[in-house]
Short mmCIF file of C-alpha atoms and ligand atoms in Angstrom, two decimals:
data_model
loop_
_atom_site.label_atom_id
_atom_site.label_comp_id
_atom_site.label_asym_id
_atom_site.label_seq_id
_atom_site.Cartn_x
_atom_site.Cartn_y
_atom_site.Cartn_z
CA UNK R 742 92.80 69.23 127.90
CA UNK R 743 93.03 66.78 130.80
CA UNK R 744 94.37 67.00 134.31
CA UNK R 745 94.34 63.83 136.38
CA UNK R 746 95.09 63.12 139.98
CA UNK R 747 95.26 60.03 142.10
CA UNK R 748 95.38 60.99 145.75
CA UNK R 749 96.23 64.04 147.77
CA UNK R 750 97.52 63.56 151.26
CA UNK R 751 99.21 65.50 153.99
CA UNK R 752 102.95 65.56 153.86
CA UNK R 753 104.96 65.72 157.03
CA UNK R 754 108.38 67.27 157.25
CA UNK R 755 109.87 64.55 159.36
CA UNK R 756 113.56 64.19 158.70
CA UNK R 757 113.95 67.40 156.71
CA UNK R 758 116.21 69.00 159.31
CA UNK R 759 117.10 72.68 159.05
CA UNK R 760 118.96 72.47 155.76
CA UNK R 761 117.89 74.89 153.05
CA UNK R 762 115.68 73.40 150.38
CA UNK R 763 115.67 73.70 146.63
CA UNK R 764 112.40 74.74 145.10
CA UNK R 765 112.15 72.68 141.93
CA UNK R 766 113.72 71.09 138.91
CA UNK R 767 112.51 71.53 135.34
CA UNK R 768 112.96 69.56 132.14
CA UNK R 769 111.74 69.87 128.57
CA UNK R 770 112.15 67.74 125.46
CA UNK R 771 111.36 68.07 121.76
CA UNK R 772 111.93 64.73 120.05
CA UNK R 773 109.57 63.67 117.21
CA UNK R 774 109.19 59.90 116.98
CA UNK R 775 110.41 59.27 120.51
CA UNK R 776 108.59 58.46 123.74
CA UNK R 777 108.89 61.98 125.16
CA UNK R 778 106.90 61.31 128.33
CA UNK R 779 109.14 58.36 129.21
CA UNK R 780 112.24 60.49 128.52
CA UNK R 781 110.79 63.17 130.80
CA UNK R 782 109.99 60.65 133.50
CA UNK R 783 113.60 59.44 133.64
CA UNK R 784 114.93 63.00 133.56
CA UNK R 785 112.71 63.84 136.54
CA UNK R 786 114.11 60.82 138.39
CA UNK R 787 117.57 62.36 137.88
CA UNK R 788 116.31 65.72 139.18
CA UNK R 789 114.43 64.26 142.14
CA UNK R 790 116.92 65.77 144.63
CA UNK R 791 115.63 69.23 143.63
CA UNK R 792 112.14 68.60 144.95
CA UNK R 793 110.23 65.73 146.53
CA UNK R 794 106.85 67.24 147.21
CA UNK R 795 105.21 66.76 143.84
CA UNK R 796 105.95 65.77 140.27
CA UNK R 797 104.28 66.37 136.93
CA UNK R 798 104.59 65.89 133.19
CA UNK R 799 102.82 67.76 130.37
CA UNK R 800 102.83 66.44 126.81
CA UNK R 801 101.91 68.25 123.59
CA UNK R 802 100.26 65.75 121.24
CA UNK R 803 99.87 67.99 118.20
CA UNK R 804 96.36 69.15 119.01
CA UNK R 805 96.31 69.70 122.78
CA UNK R 806 98.32 69.43 125.99
CA UNK R 807 97.87 66.60 128.52
CA UNK R 808 99.06 67.01 132.11
CA UNK R 809 99.49 64.46 134.84
CA UNK R 810 100.75 65.68 138.21
CA UNK R 811 100.39 64.72 141.83
CA UNK R 812 101.89 64.96 145.28
CA UNK R 813 104.73 62.53 145.93
CA UNK R 814 107.98 61.30 144.44
CA UNK R 815 108.28 60.80 140.69
CA UNK R 816 107.97 57.03 140.81
CA UNK R 817 104.93 57.25 143.08
CA UNK R 818 103.13 59.72 140.83
CA UNK R 819 103.53 57.84 137.52
CA UNK R 820 102.75 54.26 136.58
CA UNK R 821 103.96 52.68 133.37
CA UNK R 822 100.41 52.93 132.06
CA UNK R 823 100.32 56.69 132.82
CA UNK R 824 103.49 57.23 130.85
CA UNK R 825 102.33 55.06 127.95
CA UNK R 826 99.07 57.01 127.73
CA UNK R 827 100.84 60.36 127.26
CA UNK R 828 101.95 60.40 123.64
CA UNK R 829 103.34 63.31 121.66
CA UNK R 830 106.54 64.80 120.35
CA UNK R 831 107.09 67.49 122.98
CA UNK R 832 106.95 67.37 126.78
CA UNK R 833 107.98 69.19 129.92
CA UNK R 834 108.37 67.92 133.48
CA UNK R 835 108.66 69.31 136.96
CA UNK R 836 109.63 68.23 140.48
CA UNK R 837 108.71 70.55 143.29
CA UNK R 838 109.72 71.43 146.78
CA UNK R 839 107.20 73.90 148.16
CA UNK R 840 106.76 75.92 151.29
CA UNK R 841 104.16 74.66 153.76
CA UNK R 842 101.48 77.19 152.77
CA UNK R 843 101.40 75.92 149.22
CA UNK R 844 101.32 72.14 149.58
CA UNK R 845 98.42 71.19 147.42
CA UNK R 846 97.65 69.41 144.21
CA UNK R 847 96.83 72.79 142.64
CA UNK R 848 100.34 74.03 143.47
CA UNK R 849 101.95 71.01 141.77
CA UNK R 850 103.30 71.73 138.32
CA UNK R 851 103.16 71.96 135.29
CA UNK R 852 100.38 74.58 135.43
CA UNK R 853 97.83 74.40 132.64
CA UNK R 854 96.50 77.61 131.16
CA UNK R 855 94.18 78.33 128.29
CA UNK R 856 94.96 81.30 126.06
CA UNK R 857 91.99 81.82 123.75
CA UNK R 858 91.99 78.45 121.94
CA UNK R 859 95.59 77.57 122.80
CA UNK R 860 96.51 75.43 125.80
CA UNK R 861 99.89 75.79 127.45
CA UNK R 862 101.57 74.19 130.48
CA UNK R 863 104.36 75.84 132.45
CA UNK R 864 107.08 74.41 134.71
CA UNK R 865 108.99 76.87 136.87
CA UNK R 866 112.04 76.78 139.13
CA UNK R 867 112.65 79.90 141.20
CA UNK R 868 110.82 82.68 142.96
CA UNK R 869 109.25 85.83 141.55
CA UNK R 870 109.73 88.64 144.05
CA UNK R 871 106.96 90.86 142.64
CA UNK R 872 104.30 88.20 142.13
CA UNK R 873 101.91 89.76 144.69
CA UNK R 874 101.51 93.00 142.78
CA UNK R 875 101.32 91.17 139.43
CA UNK R 876 98.65 88.83 140.82
CA UNK R 877 96.64 91.80 142.13
CA UNK R 878 96.73 93.45 138.70
CA UNK R 879 95.62 90.24 136.98
CA UNK R 880 92.82 89.67 139.48
CA UNK R 881 91.62 93.20 138.80
CA UNK R 882 91.45 92.28 135.14
CA UNK R 883 89.25 89.30 136.04
CA UNK R 884 91.90 86.56 135.68
CA UNK R 885 91.02 83.59 137.97
CA UNK R 886 93.64 81.72 140.07
CA UNK R 887 93.62 78.13 141.34
CA UNK R 888 96.67 78.28 143.63
CA UNK R 889 98.70 80.82 145.57
CA UNK R 890 101.96 80.14 143.71
CA UNK R 891 104.07 82.63 141.81
CA UNK R 892 104.35 80.03 139.02
CA UNK R 893 100.65 80.38 138.30
CA UNK R 894 101.11 84.16 138.22
CA UNK R 895 103.78 83.69 135.52
CA UNK R 896 101.53 81.34 133.52
CA UNK R 897 98.57 83.72 133.71
CA UNK R 898 100.74 86.72 132.85
CA UNK R 899 102.09 84.96 129.76
CA UNK R 900 98.51 84.09 128.82
CA UNK R 901 97.38 87.68 129.27
CA UNK R 902 100.11 89.15 127.08
CA UNK R 903 99.83 86.42 124.49
CA UNK R 904 96.17 87.32 124.05
CA UNK R 905 97.15 90.96 123.74
CA UNK R 906 99.88 90.37 121.15
CA UNK R 907 98.35 87.23 119.54
CA UNK R 908 101.84 85.72 119.67
CA UNK R 909 103.13 83.34 122.34
CA UNK R 910 106.81 84.27 122.12
CA UNK R 911 105.95 87.95 122.38
CA UNK R 912 103.68 87.13 125.30
CA UNK R 913 106.57 85.39 127.05
CA UNK R 914 108.92 88.30 126.33
CA UNK R 915 106.40 90.83 127.66
CA UNK R 916 105.87 88.74 130.79
CA UNK R 917 109.66 88.49 131.27
CA UNK R 918 109.75 92.28 131.14
CA UNK R 919 107.29 92.41 134.06
CA UNK R 920 108.45 89.63 136.38
CA UNK R 921 111.39 90.09 138.74
CA UNK R 922 113.36 87.42 140.57
CA UNK R 923 115.22 84.22 139.81
CA UNK R 924 113.55 81.82 137.39
CA UNK R 925 114.13 79.07 134.86
CA UNK R 926 111.00 77.99 133.01
CA UNK R 927 109.95 75.39 130.44
CA UNK R 928 106.65 75.80 128.61
CA UNK R 929 104.85 73.46 126.25
CA UNK R 930 102.01 74.00 123.81
CA UNK R 931 100.52 71.39 121.49
CA UNK R 932 103.35 71.63 118.97
CA UNK R 933 106.28 73.51 120.49
CA UNK R 934 108.65 73.75 123.43
CA UNK R 935 109.80 77.03 124.99
CA UNK R 936 112.50 77.64 127.62
CA UNK R 937 113.57 80.89 129.20
CA UNK R 938 115.68 82.15 132.07
CA UNK R 939 115.89 85.25 134.25
CA UNK R 940 118.14 88.08 133.02
CA UNK R 941 120.72 87.53 135.78
CA UNK R 942 120.86 83.76 135.19
CA UNK R 943 120.22 83.14 138.89
CA UNK R 944 118.50 79.78 138.45
CA UNK R 945 120.23 77.21 136.26
CA UNK R 946 119.03 75.95 132.85
CA UNK R 947 121.03 74.06 130.22
CA UNK R 948 120.37 73.08 126.63
CA UNK R 949 121.20 69.65 125.20
CA UNK R 950 120.96 67.80 121.89
CA UNK R 951 119.14 64.47 121.65
CA UNK R 952 120.07 62.55 118.48
CA UNK R 953 119.84 64.37 115.14
CA UNK R 954 116.62 66.30 115.59
CA UNK R 955 115.87 66.31 119.31
CA UNK R 956 116.49 69.01 121.91
CA UNK R 957 116.26 69.03 125.69
CA UNK R 958 116.47 71.66 128.42
CA UNK R 959 117.09 70.84 132.07
CA UNK R 960 117.95 72.38 135.42
CA UNK R 961 121.12 70.27 135.56
CA UNK R 962 123.29 68.27 133.18
CA UNK R 963 122.71 65.06 135.19
CA UNK R 964 119.25 64.96 133.55
CA UNK R 965 120.89 65.16 130.11
CA UNK R 966 123.13 62.20 130.91
CA UNK R 967 120.27 59.93 131.94
CA UNK R 968 118.36 60.48 128.69
CA UNK R 969 121.44 60.22 126.46
CA UNK R 970 121.52 63.89 125.44
CA UNK R 971 124.71 65.86 124.79
CA UNK R 972 125.33 69.14 126.56
CA UNK R 973 125.29 72.08 124.13
CA UNK R 974 125.36 75.21 126.29
CA UNK R 975 123.65 77.12 129.06
CA UNK R 976 120.39 78.84 128.23
CA UNK R 977 121.60 82.44 128.30
CA UNK R 978 120.25 84.88 130.89
CA UNK R 979 117.22 86.66 129.42
CA UNK R 980 117.06 84.28 126.41
CA UNK R 981 113.92 82.59 125.03
CA UNK R 982 114.37 79.31 123.16
CA UNK R 983 111.61 77.88 120.99
CA UNK R 984 111.75 74.42 119.41
CA UNK R 985 109.18 73.27 116.86
CA UNK R 986 108.97 71.71 113.39
CA UNK R 987 110.78 74.84 112.22
CA UNK R 988 113.82 73.94 114.34
CA UNK R 989 115.37 75.79 117.25
CA UNK R 990 115.00 79.55 117.39
CA UNK R 991 116.73 81.70 119.99
CA UNK R 992 115.76 85.25 120.74
CA UNK R 993 116.28 87.77 123.49
CA UNK R 994 113.31 88.05 125.84
CA UNK R 995 114.82 90.78 128.02
CA UNK R 996 118.29 92.37 128.10
CA UNK R 997 120.79 90.37 130.16
CA UNK R 998 121.84 91.98 133.44
CA UNK R 999 124.91 91.49 135.60
CA UNK R 1000 125.47 87.68 135.72
CA UNK R 1001 124.57 86.25 139.13
CA UNK R 1002 124.26 82.44 139.11
CA UNK R 1003 123.28 80.98 142.47
CA UNK R 1004 126.55 79.85 144.08
CA UNK R 1005 124.62 77.73 146.59
CA UNK R 1006 123.85 75.35 143.72
CA UNK R 1007 127.53 74.41 143.64
CA UNK R 1008 127.87 74.26 147.43
CA UNK R 1009 124.77 72.26 148.21
CA UNK R 1010 121.95 71.70 145.74
CA UNK R 1011 123.22 70.42 142.45
CA UNK R 1012 124.12 66.79 142.00
CA UNK R 1013 127.89 66.22 142.11
CA UNK R 1014 127.83 64.61 138.64
CA UNK R 1015 126.32 67.76 137.09
CA UNK R 1016 128.67 70.02 135.16
CA UNK R 1017 128.47 73.82 135.35
CA UNK R 1018 130.45 75.93 132.89
CA UNK R 1019 132.84 73.07 132.17
CA UNK R 1020 133.54 72.02 135.76
CA UNK R 1021 131.81 69.22 137.63
CA UNK R 1022 130.06 70.07 140.88
CA UNK R 1023 132.02 67.21 142.45
CA UNK R 1024 135.37 68.77 141.60
CA UNK R 1025 134.18 72.21 142.78
CA UNK R 1026 133.23 70.73 146.15
CA UNK R 1027 136.48 68.77 146.35
CA UNK R 1028 138.38 72.03 145.74
CA UNK R 1029 136.29 73.79 148.41
CA UNK R 1030 137.47 71.14 150.88
CA UNK R 1031 141.12 71.64 149.89
CA UNK R 1032 140.80 75.40 150.21
CA UNK R 1033 139.07 75.02 153.57
CA UNK R 1034 141.95 72.85 154.79
CA UNK R 1035 144.41 75.55 153.77
CA UNK R 1036 142.37 78.24 155.53
CA UNK R 1037 141.44 76.29 158.66
CA UNK R 1038 143.49 73.10 159.15
CA UNK R 1039 142.86 70.75 162.07
CA UNK R 1040 144.83 68.03 163.81
CA UNK R 1041 142.72 64.92 163.53
CA UNK R 1042 142.72 61.16 162.96
CA UNK R 1043 139.82 61.03 160.51
CA UNK R 1044 137.93 63.34 158.15
CA UNK R 1045 134.25 62.54 157.52
CA UNK R 1046 131.57 64.32 155.49
CA UNK R 1047 127.88 64.77 156.21
CA UNK R 1048 126.11 62.96 153.33
CA UNK R 1049 125.65 63.78 150.58
CA UNK R 1050 127.00 67.20 149.71
CA UNK R 1051 129.57 67.22 152.55
CA UNK R 1052 131.36 64.15 151.16
CA UNK R 1053 133.39 65.65 148.25
CA UNK R 1054 134.69 68.61 150.33
CA UNK R 1055 135.56 66.20 153.15
CA UNK R 1056 137.59 64.16 150.67
CA UNK R 1057 139.37 67.32 149.49
CA UNK R 1058 140.03 68.43 153.07
CA UNK R 1059 141.53 65.05 153.94
CA UNK R 1060 143.66 64.94 150.77
CA UNK R 1061 145.09 68.40 151.40
CA UNK R 1062 146.19 67.58 154.95
CA UNK R 1063 147.07 63.91 154.41
CA UNK R 1064 144.53 62.75 157.01
CA UNK R 1065 142.53 59.53 156.36
CA UNK R 1066 139.08 60.10 154.84
CA UNK R 1067 136.35 57.69 155.90
CA UNK R 1068 132.63 57.20 156.29
CA UNK R 1069 131.26 58.67 159.47
CA UNK R 1070 127.54 58.27 158.86
CA UNK R 1071 124.99 56.02 157.30
CA UNK R 1072 122.18 57.89 155.63
CA UNK R 1073 118.69 56.52 155.40
CA UNK R 1074 117.77 57.53 151.86
CA UNK R 1075 114.09 56.69 152.21
CA UNK R 1076 112.89 59.22 154.75
CA UNK R 1077 112.97 62.42 152.68
CA UNK R 1078 109.20 62.59 152.92
CA UNK R 1079 106.85 60.37 154.80
CA UNK R 1080 103.09 60.23 154.88
CA UNK R 1081 102.88 58.64 158.31
CA UNK R 1082 102.62 61.02 161.23
CA UNK R 1083 105.46 60.39 163.72
CA UNK R 1084 104.83 60.08 167.42
CA UNK R 1085 106.13 62.82 169.69
CA UNK R 1086 108.85 60.45 170.87
CA UNK R 1087 109.97 59.83 167.29
CA UNK R 1088 110.03 63.54 166.57
CA UNK R 1089 112.53 64.00 169.37
CA UNK R 1090 114.88 61.61 167.56
CA UNK R 1091 115.09 64.33 164.92
CA UNK R 1092 117.98 63.90 162.60
CA UNK R 1093 118.64 60.31 163.68
CA UNK R 1094 115.79 59.19 161.47
CA UNK R 1095 117.86 60.31 158.53
CA UNK R 1096 121.43 59.89 159.69
CA UNK R 1097 123.26 57.58 162.07
CA UNK R 1098 126.92 57.65 163.13
CA UNK R 1099 129.23 54.75 162.26
CA UNK R 1100 130.52 53.94 165.71
CA UNK R 1101 133.25 51.57 164.43
CA UNK R 1102 134.87 54.39 162.45
CA UNK R 1103 134.62 57.32 164.85
CA UNK R 1104 134.97 55.85 168.36
CA UNK R 1105 138.08 57.09 170.16
CA UNK R 1106 139.10 59.38 167.28
CA UNK R 1107 139.66 63.09 166.76
CA UNK R 1108 137.23 63.71 163.93
CA UNK R 1109 136.89 66.53 161.40
CA UNK R 1110 133.30 66.68 160.20
CA UNK R 1111 132.75 68.62 156.95
CA UNK R 1112 129.26 69.91 156.17
CA UNK R 1113 127.83 72.18 153.50
CA UNK R 1114 126.15 74.83 155.64
CA UNK R 1115 124.84 75.83 159.03
CA UNK R 1116 121.43 77.45 158.77
CA UNK R 1117 119.68 77.45 162.14
CA UNK R 1118 122.31 75.30 163.80
CA UNK R 1119 119.89 72.79 165.29
CA UNK R 1120 120.83 69.96 162.91
CA UNK R 1121 124.58 70.56 163.34
CA UNK R 1122 124.12 70.43 167.10
CA UNK R 1123 122.39 67.05 166.86
CA UNK R 1124 124.98 65.63 164.50
CA UNK R 1125 127.89 66.71 166.69
CA UNK R 1126 126.17 65.12 169.69
CA UNK R 1127 125.57 61.96 167.66
CA UNK R 1128 129.30 61.68 166.97
CA UNK R 1129 130.11 62.19 170.63
CA UNK R 1130 127.55 59.54 171.60
CA UNK R 1131 129.29 57.21 169.14
CA UNK R 1132 132.57 57.75 171.02
CA UNK R 1133 134.35 60.48 169.00
CA UNK R 1134 137.06 62.04 171.20
CA UNK R 1135 137.03 65.45 169.47
CA UNK R 1136 134.68 66.88 166.83
CA UNK R 1137 136.03 69.68 164.64
CA UNK R 1138 133.40 71.12 162.30
CA UNK R 1139 134.39 72.63 158.95
CA UNK R 1140 131.84 74.23 156.61
CA UNK R 1141 132.64 74.45 152.90
CA UNK R 1142 131.00 77.85 152.45
CA UNK R 1143 130.81 81.14 154.40
CA UNK R 1144 128.27 81.82 157.16
CA UNK R 1145 124.66 82.04 155.89
CA UNK R 1146 123.61 85.43 157.25
CA UNK R 1147 120.95 86.61 154.80
CA UNK R 1148 117.70 85.05 153.57
CA UNK R 1149 117.27 83.98 149.95
CA UNK R 1150 114.47 85.44 147.82
CA UNK R 1151 115.29 83.69 144.56
CA UNK R 1152 114.02 80.15 144.90
CA UNK R 1153 115.83 78.64 147.86
CA UNK R 1154 113.88 78.07 151.03
CA UNK R 1155 116.30 79.28 153.70
CA UNK R 1156 114.61 81.08 156.56
CA UNK R 1157 113.83 84.58 157.75
CA UNK R 1158 117.03 86.28 158.84
CA UNK R 1159 116.28 86.06 162.56
CA UNK R 1160 116.29 82.25 162.26
CA UNK R 1161 119.76 82.12 160.68
CA UNK R 1162 122.14 81.48 163.54
CA UNK R 1163 125.08 83.29 161.91
CA UNK R 1164 123.04 86.46 161.42
CA UNK R 1165 123.23 87.17 165.14
CA UNK R 1166 126.07 84.98 166.44
CA UNK R 1167 129.79 85.00 165.74
CA UNK R 1168 131.77 81.84 164.91
CA UNK R 1169 132.74 81.21 168.53
CA UNK R 1170 129.13 81.52 169.71
CA UNK R 1171 127.95 79.16 166.97
CA UNK R 1172 130.69 76.70 167.92
CA UNK R 1173 129.49 76.80 171.49
CA UNK R 1174 125.87 76.31 170.41
CA UNK R 1175 126.58 73.25 168.27
CA UNK R 1176 128.98 71.82 170.86
CA UNK R 1177 132.00 71.38 168.57
CA UNK R 1178 135.65 71.49 169.66
CA UNK R 1179 136.40 73.90 166.83
CA UNK R 1180 134.48 75.46 163.96
CA UNK R 1181 135.51 77.25 160.77
CA UNK R 1182 133.81 78.39 157.58
CA UNK R 1183 135.32 78.71 154.10
CA UNK R 1184 135.89 82.38 153.20
CA UNK R 1185 133.90 83.92 150.34
CA UNK R 1186 137.14 84.67 148.47
CA UNK R 1187 138.17 81.04 148.96
CA UNK R 1188 134.79 79.79 147.71
CA UNK R 1189 135.00 81.96 144.60
CA UNK R 1190 138.38 80.41 143.75
CA UNK R 1191 136.77 76.97 143.55
CA UNK R 1192 133.98 77.79 141.06
CA UNK R 1193 134.23 78.92 137.42
CA UNK R 1194 135.05 82.59 136.99
CA UNK R 1195 131.71 84.16 136.22
CA UNK R 1196 129.27 86.38 138.07
CA UNK R 1197 127.67 84.71 141.10
CA UNK R 1198 124.85 85.54 143.45
CA UNK R 1199 126.30 85.26 146.95
CA UNK R 1200 123.52 87.22 148.65
CA UNK R 1201 122.92 84.69 151.42
CA UNK R 1202 126.56 85.23 152.45
CA UNK R 1203 127.21 88.91 151.72
CA UNK R 1204 123.74 90.52 151.57
CA UNK R 1205 124.23 91.90 148.04
CA UNK R 1206 121.01 91.04 146.19
CA UNK R 1207 121.31 91.17 142.38
CA UNK R 1208 117.54 91.72 142.03
CA UNK R 1209 115.96 94.32 144.27
CA UNK R 1210 113.51 92.95 146.83
CA UNK R 1211 110.23 94.91 146.94
CA UNK R 1212 109.40 96.25 150.38
CA UNK R 1213 106.22 94.20 150.54
CA UNK R 1214 108.12 90.95 149.85
CA UNK R 1215 110.93 91.74 152.31
CA UNK R 1216 108.48 92.56 155.12
CA UNK R 1217 109.55 90.79 158.30
CA UNK R 1218 112.37 88.87 156.58
CA UNK R 1219 115.30 91.07 157.67
CA UNK R 1220 116.41 91.78 161.22
CA UNK R 1221 116.41 95.33 162.44
CA UNK R 1222 119.54 97.23 161.47
CA UNK R 1223 120.31 95.02 158.45
CA UNK R 1224 120.17 96.79 155.10
CA UNK R 1225 120.49 94.54 152.05
CA UNK R 1226 122.70 95.80 149.20
CA UNK R 1227 121.88 95.65 145.51
CA UNK R 1228 122.15 97.35 142.14
CA UNK R 1229 121.21 101.00 141.83
CA UNK R 1230 117.59 101.66 140.83
S1 SF4 V 1526 120.74 84.23 147.94
FE1 SF4 V 1526 122.06 82.42 148.14
S2 SF4 V 1526 120.69 80.68 147.82
FE2 SF4 V 1526 119.64 82.51 147.04
S3 SF4 V 1526 120.13 82.62 144.85
FE3 SF4 V 1526 121.64 83.87 145.93
S4 SF4 V 1526 123.36 82.44 146.34
FE4 SF4 V 1526 121.56 81.22 145.81
#
């Protein structure tokens, strides 16, 4: 067993804005005879948009598991020599976005755990809503913890039940029966890969084929493309997949529940070249723009999108109304995370560090600006002002999803409800706050028309939570008078 680290440094949130954040991407590969750590490295590069705080790879070399992880972007964490030193036929990888309380090397993934003589490493995307009570039970049993993450709780729980049953797959199944929330996980031991997903299928996980005898799992299909794997299917909600010398085995970990894939993946998080249930995220967003134009047209000279996820719906909006579509902003792609503390003066520049208006295109024009969401409203306000400063005559804001009124508990870092501007303000009040000439949101019915017909979690829009939120976890997250909906007990 070996865990290595180079440096740990403070990470500042400069340039993050008030957009919601994804909390991780996972990848796993079984491919005897291939350079699995290099394959994982490139897959993580494709999934980098899902988390920029830390990155890690764990490789099973036949006798043990090696992990390398660190704070920073994938290409900063791994050198060519690091990758070359990690040899084996099975690997998993992880990129992480974490909340401020958990920014540490210990919180970076994959998490290593020892179960009797067996070493495992776990990579997790999502949030477990009952991790506090599970952690307390494990601590009572004398299980030690190195971080305050729910991912470590999952790893330790799997270890506990594997010891009890003397069987890793049964240990995973028992743990899945205990944990609640949205999760997609990849786990590696010295000679096998495991992948499993929450019973509602909230967080995404797909299965792909690599050559004749290789298999991969990934948060998104864009990671399959970059490693040359073919999409096979989604990992089913509640399913456990195991790949080893005996081939691929699928079994049910827990019974599937009402399907509830996170619809915000299609609106905002997933890469546009990823495909979900046969439809590309790009075409879903394009259709959202068209639908938005039908629901809330505007008279304008130019339609622009806020990069990156606002671009396809802006294109669709423009196409539907026959208005020219053009670039309105230049995005600085290198400020996602910085290790240099900004001055107070630089902080006040806020979003300008990340985005700047293209004066040549917008000056003197009536502009429709399409964006993917309004969370607190502060970023939208700055962007609208930026367009006005660049000479736009009118700024009409169109959002390709409904108003975000409820917090997420399943792996997306939105905010507590009181911080969500649409939880307490109507459309007209939000318009006034952000300083737009007009504002409209896509309806939930309209959004549903643009995505494949399956069950979706839309809780951040409609307050119907497919997995019940324990009182202790919900504490202080909802505003007074708001009662979240959900399935019967
Ligand atoms: S609450 Fe919203 S962001 Fe969270 S899983 Fe559901 S749809 Fe996704």
